[in-house]
């Protein structure tokens, strides 16, 4: 409506519609991945990669000069995974994690996956109504997931110094051949 347009008569009764948005009717934000994809990424792919990188570290002697830097990065990874669970969690209280670093990694991933699975898939990733002046719950969760992925990527070169074949182990199973290669020469 322009200032020069004549005013329209006010709409009354059943024809009146609200100008307020509702959360469930808003569109999904395209920059936030779907919740099942996030759960699969953390529970399957990242868990497998973290467990494969944990094995060389667990065999490393505590007196090795690389041990403190790796321990600090694994603890930072645990805090990042804790953040994913905290953002996805809808209630305040949660049990205290184990003190042992290996057990804590496993426990933290399980807790984060549980909290991700308890998130409402219908409203996740949808923009909050503008009148609430609040940020969507999907954006901080996706940021926390990106932080976890970044910590896992930072661990790879550190583990590579201990285990030079870590890349081969991490990419194992990446390509699945529908027909296995023949043992006899092709040419």
Tab-separated table of C-alpha atoms in Angstrom:
chain	number	residue	atom	x	y	z
A	1	UNK	CA	0.000	0.000	0.000
A	2	UNK	CA	1.318	3.424	-0.909
A	3	UNK	CA	0.629	6.641	0.953
A	4	UNK	CA	-1.237	7.945	-2.118
A	5	UNK	CA	-3.564	4.915	-2.356
A	6	UNK	CA	-6.997	5.335	-0.863
A	7	UNK	CA	-7.367	3.410	2.373
A	8	UNK	CA	-9.097	0.066	2.027
A	9	UNK	CA	-11.931	-0.759	4.380
A	10	UNK	CA	-10.860	-2.936	7.330
A	11	UNK	CA	-11.489	-6.660	6.959
A	12	UNK	CA	-13.707	-8.085	9.657
A	13	UNK	CA	-15.120	-11.455	10.608
A	14	UNK	CA	-14.113	-14.773	9.019
A	15	UNK	CA	-12.286	-13.128	6.121
A	16	UNK	CA	-9.691	-11.625	8.480
A	17	UNK	CA	-6.357	-13.457	8.492
A	18	UNK	CA	-3.524	-13.036	10.957
A	19	UNK	CA	-0.313	-11.432	9.839
A	20	UNK	CA	1.592	-13.499	12.406
A	21	UNK	CA	3.526	-16.549	11.303
A	22	UNK	CA	3.411	-19.960	12.910
A	23	UNK	CA	6.529	-22.079	13.335
A	24	UNK	CA	5.085	-25.269	11.835
A	25	UNK	CA	3.937	-23.508	8.649
A	26	UNK	CA	7.245	-21.769	7.885
A	27	UNK	CA	9.491	-23.124	5.162
A	28	UNK	CA	12.624	-25.155	5.828
A	29	UNK	CA	15.896	-23.287	5.730
A	30	UNK	CA	17.965	-24.558	2.813
A	31	UNK	CA	21.313	-24.052	4.551
A	32	UNK	CA	20.434	-26.471	7.370
A	33	UNK	CA	20.679	-30.189	6.509
A	34	UNK	CA	17.912	-32.562	7.470
A	35	UNK	CA	17.997	-34.004	10.976
A	36	UNK	CA	18.214	-37.684	9.864
A	37	UNK	CA	21.307	-36.805	7.835
A	38	UNK	CA	22.927	-35.208	10.902
A	39	UNK	CA	22.137	-38.252	13.023
A	40	UNK	CA	23.563	-40.599	10.384
A	41	UNK	CA	26.670	-38.422	9.982
A	42	UNK	CA	27.448	-38.395	13.700
A	43	UNK	CA	26.352	-41.918	14.573
A	44	UNK	CA	27.855	-43.737	11.624
A	45	UNK	CA	30.548	-41.851	9.754
A	46	UNK	CA	32.078	-39.646	12.439
A	47	UNK	CA	31.863	-42.377	15.102
A	48	UNK	CA	33.729	-44.803	12.823
A	49	UNK	CA	36.411	-42.226	12.006
A	50	UNK	CA	36.881	-41.249	15.659
A	51	UNK	CA	37.172	-44.882	16.775
A	52	UNK	CA	39.773	-45.600	14.085
A	53	UNK	CA	41.802	-42.571	15.154
A	54	UNK	CA	41.457	-43.457	18.821
A	55	UNK	CA	43.224	-46.820	18.408
A	56	UNK	CA	46.689	-45.430	17.512
A	57	UNK	CA	46.395	-42.804	20.245
A	58	UNK	CA	45.441	-45.383	22.880
A	59	UNK	CA	48.582	-47.381	22.028
A	60	UNK	CA	50.787	-44.273	22.330
A	61	UNK	CA	52.930	-44.095	25.468
A	62	UNK	CA	52.117	-41.307	27.908
A	63	UNK	CA	55.767	-40.207	27.805
A	64	UNK	CA	55.610	-39.579	24.038
A	65	UNK	CA	55.912	-35.843	23.270
A	66	UNK	CA	52.898	-36.050	20.900
A	67	UNK	CA	50.604	-37.370	23.639
A	68	UNK	CA	49.594	-34.039	25.307
A	69	UNK	CA	48.638	-32.351	22.019
A	70	UNK	CA	46.562	-35.355	20.947
A	71	UNK	CA	44.877	-35.584	24.330
A	72	UNK	CA	44.007	-31.890	24.190
A	73	UNK	CA	42.486	-32.303	20.731
A	74	UNK	CA	40.474	-35.376	21.766
A	75	UNK	CA	39.163	-33.439	24.778
A	76	UNK	CA	38.241	-30.528	22.484
A	77	UNK	CA	36.422	-33.024	20.255
A	78	UNK	CA	34.480	-34.291	23.295
A	79	UNK	CA	33.487	-30.728	24.181
A	80	UNK	CA	32.324	-30.136	20.600
A	81	UNK	CA	30.214	-33.302	20.649
A	82	UNK	CA	28.865	-32.266	24.068
A	83	UNK	CA	27.832	-28.971	22.482
A	84	UNK	CA	25.855	-30.835	19.785
A	85	UNK	CA	24.029	-32.745	22.504
A	86	UNK	CA	23.450	-29.601	24.565
A	87	UNK	CA	21.955	-27.710	21.635
A	88	UNK	CA	19.706	-30.631	20.700
A	89	UNK	CA	18.668	-31.324	24.301
A	90	UNK	CA	15.334	-29.939	25.447
A	91	UNK	CA	15.738	-30.539	29.152
A	92	UNK	CA	18.330	-29.157	31.524
A	93	UNK	CA	19.745	-32.062	33.494
A	94	UNK	CA	22.058	-34.712	32.141
A	95	UNK	CA	24.287	-37.280	33.820
A	96	UNK	CA	27.965	-36.638	34.390
A	97	UNK	CA	30.249	-38.115	31.682
A	98	UNK	CA	32.907	-40.727	32.503
A	99	UNK	CA	36.363	-39.475	33.391
A	100	UNK	CA	38.296	-41.904	31.173
A	101	UNK	CA	38.813	-40.233	27.775
A	102	UNK	CA	38.082	-43.334	25.679
A	103	UNK	CA	34.857	-44.055	27.539
A	104	UNK	CA	33.907	-40.396	27.450
A	105	UNK	CA	34.152	-40.210	23.654
A	106	UNK	CA	31.850	-43.198	23.248
A	107	UNK	CA	29.441	-41.926	25.936
A	108	UNK	CA	29.365	-38.398	24.496
A	109	UNK	CA	28.546	-39.600	20.981
A	110	UNK	CA	25.757	-41.819	22.350
A	111	UNK	CA	24.296	-38.910	24.333
A	112	UNK	CA	24.437	-36.544	21.356
A	113	UNK	CA	22.762	-39.102	19.064
A	114	UNK	CA	20.046	-39.694	21.667
A	115	UNK	CA	19.360	-35.970	21.940
A	116	UNK	CA	19.366	-35.558	18.156
A	117	UNK	CA	16.856	-38.382	17.811
A	118	UNK	CA	14.582	-36.738	20.389
A	119	UNK	CA	14.432	-33.485	18.400
A	120	UNK	CA	11.140	-32.740	16.644
A	121	UNK	CA	11.748	-33.481	12.957
A	122	UNK	CA	8.649	-31.575	11.867
A	123	UNK	CA	9.842	-28.204	13.130
A	124	UNK	CA	13.621	-28.737	12.976
A	125	UNK	CA	15.294	-26.580	10.367
A	126	UNK	CA	12.303	-24.305	9.970
A	127	UNK	CA	12.626	-20.605	10.492
A	128	UNK	CA	11.126	-19.251	13.703
A	129	UNK	CA	8.278	-16.783	13.189
A	130	UNK	CA	9.569	-13.256	12.735
A	131	UNK	CA	7.481	-11.899	15.610
A	132	UNK	CA	9.405	-14.012	18.164
A	133	UNK	CA	12.728	-12.302	17.345
A	134	UNK	CA	14.452	-15.615	18.083
A	135	UNK	CA	17.001	-17.598	16.195
A	136	UNK	CA	16.119	-20.988	14.778
A	137	UNK	CA	17.232	-24.036	16.748
A	138	UNK	CA	18.682	-25.578	13.576
A	139	UNK	CA	21.382	-22.971	13.015
A	140	UNK	CA	23.268	-23.428	16.323
A	141	UNK	CA	22.940	-27.198	15.988
A	142	UNK	CA	24.407	-27.166	12.484
A	143	UNK	CA	27.216	-24.872	13.703
A	144	UNK	CA	27.987	-27.343	16.499
A	145	UNK	CA	28.032	-30.218	13.990
A	146	UNK	CA	30.446	-28.283	11.775
A	147	UNK	CA	32.705	-27.770	14.800
A	148	UNK	CA	32.738	-31.537	15.425
A	149	UNK	CA	33.605	-32.221	11.787
A	150	UNK	CA	36.403	-29.639	11.985
A	151	UNK	CA	37.883	-31.232	15.130
A	152	UNK	CA	37.848	-34.646	13.454
A	153	UNK	CA	39.662	-33.141	10.450
A	154	UNK	CA	42.252	-31.548	12.764
A	155	UNK	CA	42.945	-34.930	14.343
A	156	UNK	CA	43.795	-36.671	11.057
A	157	UNK	CA	47.262	-35.092	10.466
A	158	UNK	CA	48.131	-35.502	14.148
A	159	UNK	CA	47.277	-39.213	14.054
A	160	UNK	CA	49.042	-39.577	10.699
A	161	UNK	CA	52.351	-38.885	12.510
A	162	UNK	CA	51.742	-41.960	14.675
A	163	UNK	CA	49.973	-44.179	12.142
A	164	UNK	CA	51.013	-43.429	8.539
A	165	UNK	CA	48.316	-45.786	7.173
A	166	UNK	CA	45.421	-43.963	8.878
A	167	UNK	CA	44.097	-42.553	5.595
A	168	UNK	CA	43.714	-46.045	4.175
A	169	UNK	CA	41.796	-47.103	7.288
A	170	UNK	CA	39.578	-44.009	7.258
A	171	UNK	CA	38.615	-44.407	3.608
A	172	UNK	CA	38.090	-48.160	3.884
A	173	UNK	CA	34.651	-49.063	2.606
A	174	UNK	CA	34.219	-45.745	0.811
A	175	UNK	CA	33.794	-47.475	-2.546
A	176	UNK	CA	31.625	-50.581	-2.699
A	177	UNK	CA	31.994	-52.536	-5.927
A	178	UNK	CA	28.832	-54.285	-7.044
A	179	UNK	CA	30.962	-56.891	-8.829
A	180	UNK	CA	34.268	-57.737	-7.138
A	181	UNK	CA	37.413	-57.458	-9.220
A	182	UNK	CA	38.630	-60.663	-10.781
A	183	UNK	CA	41.784	-62.264	-9.413
A	184	UNK	CA	43.072	-63.317	-12.836
A	185	UNK	CA	44.623	-60.665	-15.116
A	186	UNK	CA	42.261	-58.944	-17.532
A	187	UNK	CA	44.701	-58.455	-20.347
